């Protein structure tokens, strides 16, 4: 059993690092080995369980990605695409299953990795019913948008070749293993490779994440940047954004990752083992927005009430 977690970088890790250093510590260090209930101390086990908490928006996002994956795989395997009513019915059923699983806290404590516990239910949040209504409306909107996207227009062409669907990959950057997971990667008839990121929320700037994907594709598929297209599909409102990466863009993105890696490594006492400094070094960064949905608010005395 490794005493400390393996060192790596991902965009989600960088996002949490920006959000709150104490949360970052709990998630990446404090919870490590918490699945070993017969060996780990009580706090480690507790942090590990809290780390596994989900919430309605995360469950919804996962369901939408699974919906898109199912539809794309059907196309890739030459099967008829799933009908819109079937997709919506299935997503509602799975959302309800997540709710039902969350009713049994004891079963979740015994197997927190493989059972769902919604943080809204675990903490008794009064936003539960309002969020359920919001998610149900969003399911309808996203399902109805999928087949009208520019991406699906490409997929409808026989000349489009699907390369990757929801596949974890890694690349080395600044002597660090960097994780990338593209929702969809395909080659158009003109030879261009398109990177697709499905989004279920409001429009934001995801260019840094996409540029890392572009760096991976250029290296892995040996194609020039001019043949790589970056696209975000906003399923909630049926819009999309497209980007074209330049060498300067990639250099800036890679430099930014380097700064994150340097700052993250300043939080460890031993880089070889990835041993963190004392928890006091990971300064809490409380805010009403961040603390409201933080999985670790049960154990954090610095949270905003």
Short mmCIF file of C-alpha atoms in Angstrom, two decimals:
data_model
loop_
_atom_site.label_atom_id
_atom_site.label_comp_id
_atom_site.label_asym_id
_atom_site.label_seq_id
_atom_site.Cartn_x
_atom_site.Cartn_y
_atom_site.Cartn_z
CA UNK A 1 0.00 0.00 0.00
CA UNK A 2 1.61 3.25 -1.15
CA UNK A 3 1.75 5.70 1.72
CA UNK A 4 1.20 8.70 -0.57
CA UNK A 5 -0.73 9.11 -3.83
CA UNK A 6 0.97 9.05 -7.19
CA UNK A 7 1.80 12.47 -8.57
CA UNK A 8 0.00 13.59 -11.75
CA UNK A 9 -1.76 16.61 -13.26
CA UNK A 10 -5.23 17.14 -14.68
CA UNK A 11 -7.43 20.12 -15.42
CA UNK A 12 -9.85 19.10 -12.65
CA UNK A 13 -6.93 19.03 -10.19
CA UNK A 14 -5.95 22.56 -11.24
CA UNK A 15 -9.55 23.74 -10.82
CA UNK A 16 -9.70 22.42 -7.26
CA UNK A 17 -6.29 23.91 -6.48
CA UNK A 18 -7.69 27.30 -7.45
CA UNK A 19 -10.94 26.79 -5.55
CA UNK A 20 -9.58 25.93 -2.09
CA UNK A 21 -6.24 24.57 -0.91
CA UNK A 22 -7.79 22.84 2.11
CA UNK A 23 -10.29 21.05 -0.13
CA UNK A 24 -7.38 20.15 -2.43
CA UNK A 25 -5.53 18.60 0.52
CA UNK A 26 -8.54 16.61 1.69
CA UNK A 27 -9.26 15.30 -1.80
CA UNK A 28 -5.78 14.43 -3.06
CA UNK A 29 -3.90 13.66 0.16
CA UNK A 30 -6.10 13.36 3.24
CA UNK A 31 -8.40 10.77 1.67
CA UNK A 32 -5.60 8.58 0.30
CA UNK A 33 -5.84 4.95 1.46
CA UNK A 34 -9.19 5.66 3.08
CA UNK A 35 -10.63 2.63 1.30
CA UNK A 36 -8.47 0.45 3.57
CA UNK A 37 -10.91 0.58 6.45
CA UNK A 38 -9.00 -2.04 8.42
CA UNK A 39 -5.72 -0.12 8.21
CA UNK A 40 -6.42 3.60 7.80
CA UNK A 41 -7.28 5.90 10.69
CA UNK A 42 -10.84 7.13 11.21
CA UNK A 43 -10.28 10.57 9.69
CA UNK A 44 -8.73 9.15 6.53
CA UNK A 45 -11.67 6.77 6.09
CA UNK A 46 -14.08 9.64 6.70
CA UNK A 47 -12.36 11.88 4.16
CA UNK A 48 -12.35 9.09 1.60
CA UNK A 49 -16.10 8.62 2.00
CA UNK A 50 -16.74 12.36 1.73
CA UNK A 51 -14.57 12.49 -1.39
CA UNK A 52 -16.96 10.02 -3.04
CA UNK A 53 -20.03 12.19 -2.49
CA UNK A 54 -21.72 13.28 -5.69
CA UNK A 55 -24.40 15.89 -6.30
CA UNK A 56 -27.31 16.31 -8.68
CA UNK A 57 -25.36 18.43 -11.15
CA UNK A 58 -22.50 15.93 -11.29
CA UNK A 59 -24.90 13.02 -11.73
CA UNK A 60 -26.69 14.95 -14.46
CA UNK A 61 -23.44 15.74 -16.25
CA UNK A 62 -22.38 12.10 -16.11
CA UNK A 63 -25.75 10.96 -17.45
CA UNK A 64 -25.54 13.38 -20.39
CA UNK A 65 -22.05 12.14 -21.25
CA UNK A 66 -23.29 8.56 -21.09
CA UNK A 67 -26.19 9.51 -23.35
CA UNK A 68 -23.84 11.04 -25.89
CA UNK A 69 -21.48 8.07 -25.68
CA UNK A 70 -24.34 5.63 -26.24
CA UNK A 71 -25.55 7.52 -29.30
CA UNK A 72 -22.06 7.85 -30.81
CA UNK A 73 -21.23 4.17 -30.20
CA UNK A 74 -24.48 3.18 -31.90
CA UNK A 75 -23.41 5.17 -34.93
CA UNK A 76 -19.89 3.69 -34.82
CA UNK A 77 -21.24 0.14 -34.69
CA UNK A 78 -23.72 0.70 -37.52
CA UNK A 79 -26.80 0.49 -35.29
CA UNK A 80 -29.81 2.77 -35.37
CA UNK A 81 -29.35 5.79 -33.14
CA UNK A 82 -31.29 5.75 -29.85
CA UNK A 83 -34.58 7.59 -30.05
CA UNK A 84 -34.98 10.85 -28.13
CA UNK A 85 -37.85 9.57 -25.89
CA UNK A 86 -35.78 6.48 -24.99
CA UNK A 87 -32.76 8.60 -24.04
CA UNK A 88 -34.86 10.92 -21.91
CA UNK A 89 -36.69 8.05 -20.20
CA UNK A 90 -33.41 6.26 -19.46
CA UNK A 91 -31.78 9.34 -18.00
CA UNK A 92 -34.77 10.02 -15.74
CA UNK A 93 -34.70 6.40 -14.58
CA UNK A 94 -30.98 6.56 -13.74
CA UNK A 95 -31.45 9.90 -11.95
CA UNK A 96 -34.17 8.30 -9.83
CA UNK A 97 -31.87 5.34 -9.07
CA UNK A 98 -29.23 7.77 -7.78
CA UNK A 99 -31.87 9.30 -5.50
CA UNK A 100 -32.99 5.88 -4.22
CA UNK A 101 -29.41 4.75 -3.54
CA UNK A 102 -28.84 7.93 -1.56
CA UNK A 103 -31.62 6.97 0.84
CA UNK A 104 -29.46 4.15 2.26
CA UNK A 105 -26.56 5.87 4.00
CA UNK A 106 -25.31 2.67 5.65
CA UNK A 107 -24.93 0.83 2.34
CA UNK A 108 -23.04 3.83 0.98
CA UNK A 109 -20.66 3.91 3.96
CA UNK A 110 -19.80 0.27 3.37
CA UNK A 111 -19.08 0.79 -0.34
CA UNK A 112 -18.80 4.54 -1.07
CA UNK A 113 -16.87 4.04 -4.33
CA UNK A 114 -19.57 1.98 -6.02
CA UNK A 115 -22.76 3.45 -4.57
CA UNK A 116 -24.20 6.90 -5.06
CA UNK A 117 -24.73 9.35 -2.23
CA UNK A 118 -25.98 12.78 -3.22
CA UNK A 119 -24.44 15.51 -1.09
CA UNK A 120 -27.80 17.31 -1.08
CA UNK A 121 -29.30 14.31 0.73
CA UNK A 122 -26.29 13.53 2.91
CA UNK A 123 -26.25 17.08 4.28
CA UNK A 124 -30.01 17.58 4.20
CA UNK A 125 -29.80 20.61 1.90
CA UNK A 126 -33.02 22.51 1.41
CA UNK A 127 -32.16 22.95 -2.30
CA UNK A 128 -32.89 19.29 -3.13
CA UNK A 129 -36.37 19.56 -4.61
CA UNK A 130 -35.57 22.76 -6.51
CA UNK A 131 -32.49 21.13 -8.03
CA UNK A 132 -34.42 18.00 -8.99
CA UNK A 133 -36.87 20.17 -10.95
CA UNK A 134 -34.03 22.07 -12.62
CA UNK A 135 -32.25 18.86 -13.63
CA UNK A 136 -35.39 17.32 -15.09
CA UNK A 137 -35.86 20.38 -17.29
CA UNK A 138 -32.22 20.25 -18.35
CA UNK A 139 -32.49 16.58 -19.28
CA UNK A 140 -35.22 17.42 -21.77
CA UNK A 141 -33.24 20.33 -23.23
CA UNK A 142 -29.99 18.36 -23.63
CA UNK A 143 -31.62 15.27 -25.13
CA UNK A 144 -33.44 17.37 -27.69
CA UNK A 145 -30.23 19.22 -28.63
CA UNK A 146 -27.97 16.24 -29.29
CA UNK A 147 -29.06 15.32 -32.79
CA UNK A 148 -29.20 18.97 -33.88
CA UNK A 149 -25.55 19.66 -33.06
CA UNK A 150 -22.86 20.42 -35.61
CA UNK A 151 -21.05 17.35 -34.31
CA UNK A 152 -23.95 15.05 -35.11
CA UNK A 153 -24.19 16.64 -38.55
CA UNK A 154 -20.60 15.48 -39.09
CA UNK A 155 -21.32 12.04 -37.66
CA UNK A 156 -24.20 11.58 -40.08
CA UNK A 157 -21.71 11.57 -42.94
CA UNK A 158 -20.29 8.20 -43.96
CA UNK A 159 -16.85 9.75 -44.48
CA UNK A 160 -16.51 10.63 -40.76
CA UNK A 161 -14.22 8.24 -38.87
CA UNK A 162 -14.59 8.01 -35.09
CA UNK A 163 -11.21 7.72 -33.36
CA UNK A 164 -11.91 7.88 -29.62
CA UNK A 165 -14.98 7.96 -27.37
CA UNK A 166 -14.63 8.85 -23.67
CA UNK A 167 -11.12 7.42 -23.48
CA UNK A 168 -8.57 8.22 -20.78
CA UNK A 169 -5.13 9.08 -22.15
CA UNK A 170 -1.92 10.51 -20.72
CA UNK A 171 0.91 12.65 -22.00
CA UNK A 172 4.14 13.83 -20.42
CA UNK A 173 4.53 17.54 -19.82
CA UNK A 174 7.13 19.17 -17.55
CA UNK A 175 8.20 15.69 -16.42
CA UNK A 176 4.67 15.08 -15.17
CA UNK A 177 2.01 12.63 -16.28
CA UNK A 178 -0.90 14.72 -17.52
CA UNK A 179 -4.32 13.09 -17.82
CA UNK A 180 -6.63 13.91 -20.72
CA UNK A 181 -10.04 12.51 -21.51
CA UNK A 182 -11.72 13.68 -24.68
CA UNK A 183 -15.46 13.16 -24.92
CA UNK A 184 -15.20 12.48 -28.64
CA UNK A 185 -12.47 12.52 -31.28
CA UNK A 186 -13.16 11.97 -34.95
CA UNK A 187 -11.66 12.57 -38.39
CA UNK A 188 -13.72 14.40 -40.99
CA UNK A 189 -13.69 13.56 -44.69
CA UNK A 190 -11.23 16.40 -45.38
CA UNK A 191 -8.67 14.82 -43.04
CA UNK A 192 -9.16 17.27 -40.16
CA UNK A 193 -9.43 15.83 -36.66
CA UNK A 194 -12.18 17.27 -34.45
CA UNK A 195 -12.02 17.30 -30.65
CA UNK A 196 -15.49 17.54 -29.08
CA UNK A 197 -16.33 18.47 -25.51
CA UNK A 198 -19.96 18.05 -24.44
CA UNK A 199 -21.07 20.62 -21.86
CA UNK A 200 -24.29 20.67 -19.85
CA UNK A 201 -24.04 24.07 -18.16
CA UNK A 202 -23.58 27.69 -19.04
CA UNK A 203 -21.05 28.92 -21.58
CA UNK A 204 -17.57 29.34 -20.11
CA UNK A 205 -14.00 29.50 -21.36
CA UNK A 206 -12.69 25.94 -21.75
CA UNK A 207 -9.86 26.85 -24.12
CA UNK A 208 -7.05 25.77 -21.74
CA UNK A 209 -8.50 22.28 -21.47
CA UNK A 210 -9.04 22.01 -25.22
CA UNK A 211 -5.53 23.22 -25.97
CA UNK A 212 -4.10 20.40 -23.85
CA UNK A 213 -6.22 18.00 -25.87
CA UNK A 214 -4.85 19.53 -29.05
CA UNK A 215 -1.28 19.04 -27.81
CA UNK A 216 -2.05 15.36 -27.13
CA UNK A 217 -3.69 14.82 -30.54
CA UNK A 218 -0.84 16.49 -32.39
CA UNK A 219 1.68 14.25 -30.65
CA UNK A 220 -0.32 11.01 -30.66
CA UNK A 221 -1.80 11.19 -34.17
CA UNK A 222 1.10 13.03 -35.79
CA UNK A 223 -1.02 15.73 -37.40
CA UNK A 224 -0.25 19.45 -37.78
CA UNK A 225 -2.22 21.94 -35.69
CA UNK A 226 -3.85 23.27 -38.85
CA UNK A 227 -5.75 19.97 -39.12
CA UNK A 228 -7.07 20.00 -35.55
CA UNK A 229 -10.46 21.57 -34.80
CA UNK A 230 -11.60 22.25 -31.22
CA UNK A 231 -15.30 22.36 -30.46
CA UNK A 232 -17.47 22.78 -27.36
CA UNK A 233 -21.09 21.69 -27.72
CA UNK A 234 -23.36 23.42 -25.20
CA UNK A 235 -26.27 20.99 -25.15
CA UNK A 236 -28.35 22.98 -22.69
CA UNK A 237 -28.92 25.87 -25.09
CA UNK A 238 -28.06 24.15 -28.37
CA UNK A 239 -25.06 26.33 -29.25
CA UNK A 240 -21.41 25.60 -29.88
CA UNK A 241 -18.04 27.30 -29.99
CA UNK A 242 -15.12 26.39 -32.23
CA UNK A 243 -11.44 27.11 -31.81
CA UNK A 244 -8.34 26.77 -33.94
CA UNK A 245 -5.12 26.27 -32.00
CA UNK A 246 -1.84 27.93 -32.91
CA UNK A 247 1.65 27.07 -31.74
CA UNK A 248 1.59 30.21 -29.61
CA UNK A 249 -1.68 29.07 -28.00
CA UNK A 250 -0.19 25.69 -27.11
CA UNK A 251 2.97 27.27 -25.74
CA UNK A 252 0.91 29.53 -23.45
CA UNK A 253 -1.24 26.61 -22.29
CA UNK A 254 1.77 24.42 -21.58
CA UNK A 255 3.47 27.28 -19.75
CA UNK A 256 0.35 27.72 -17.61
CA UNK A 257 0.36 24.02 -16.76
CA UNK A 258 4.02 24.38 -15.79
CA UNK A 259 3.15 27.16 -13.35
CA UNK A 260 0.41 25.03 -11.79
CA UNK A 261 2.77 22.09 -11.44
CA UNK A 262 5.38 24.29 -9.80
CA UNK A 263 2.84 25.70 -7.33
CA UNK A 264 1.41 22.26 -6.57
CA UNK A 265 4.86 20.84 -5.96
CA UNK A 266 5.57 23.67 -3.52
CA UNK A 267 2.90 22.02 -1.34
CA UNK A 268 4.82 18.76 -0.96
CA UNK A 269 7.67 18.09 1.44
CA UNK A 270 9.12 15.28 -0.66
CA UNK A 271 8.62 15.29 -4.44
CA UNK A 272 9.85 11.73 -4.92
CA UNK A 273 7.16 10.26 -2.68
CA UNK A 274 4.66 13.08 -3.21
CA UNK A 275 4.51 13.51 0.56
CA UNK A 276 2.44 16.62 1.38
CA UNK A 277 3.42 19.30 3.81
CA UNK A 278 1.42 19.65 7.01
CA UNK A 279 -2.28 20.33 6.55
CA UNK A 280 -1.79 23.81 8.01
CA UNK A 281 0.15 24.72 4.87
CA UNK A 282 -3.01 24.19 2.79
CA UNK A 283 -4.75 27.45 3.59
CA UNK A 284 -8.57 27.32 3.60
CA UNK A 285 -10.15 29.65 1.03
CA UNK A 286 -13.73 29.91 2.31
CA UNK A 287 -16.47 31.53 0.27
CA UNK A 288 -20.23 31.14 0.34
CA UNK A 289 -20.24 29.72 -3.19
CA UNK A 290 -17.40 27.23 -2.69
CA UNK A 291 -18.40 26.06 0.79
CA UNK A 292 -22.07 25.61 -0.07
CA UNK A 293 -21.45 22.45 -2.12
CA UNK A 294 -18.10 21.31 -0.72
CA UNK A 295 -18.04 17.60 0.06
CA UNK A 296 -15.81 18.21 3.08
CA UNK A 297 -17.85 20.82 4.90
CA UNK A 298 -18.60 18.24 7.59
CA UNK A 299 -14.97 18.24 8.73
CA UNK A 300 -13.88 21.78 7.86
CA UNK A 301 -14.08 24.33 10.67
CA UNK A 302 -13.26 27.18 8.25
CA UNK A 303 -16.37 26.78 6.11
CA UNK A 304 -18.76 29.67 5.51
CA UNK A 305 -22.06 28.80 7.17
#
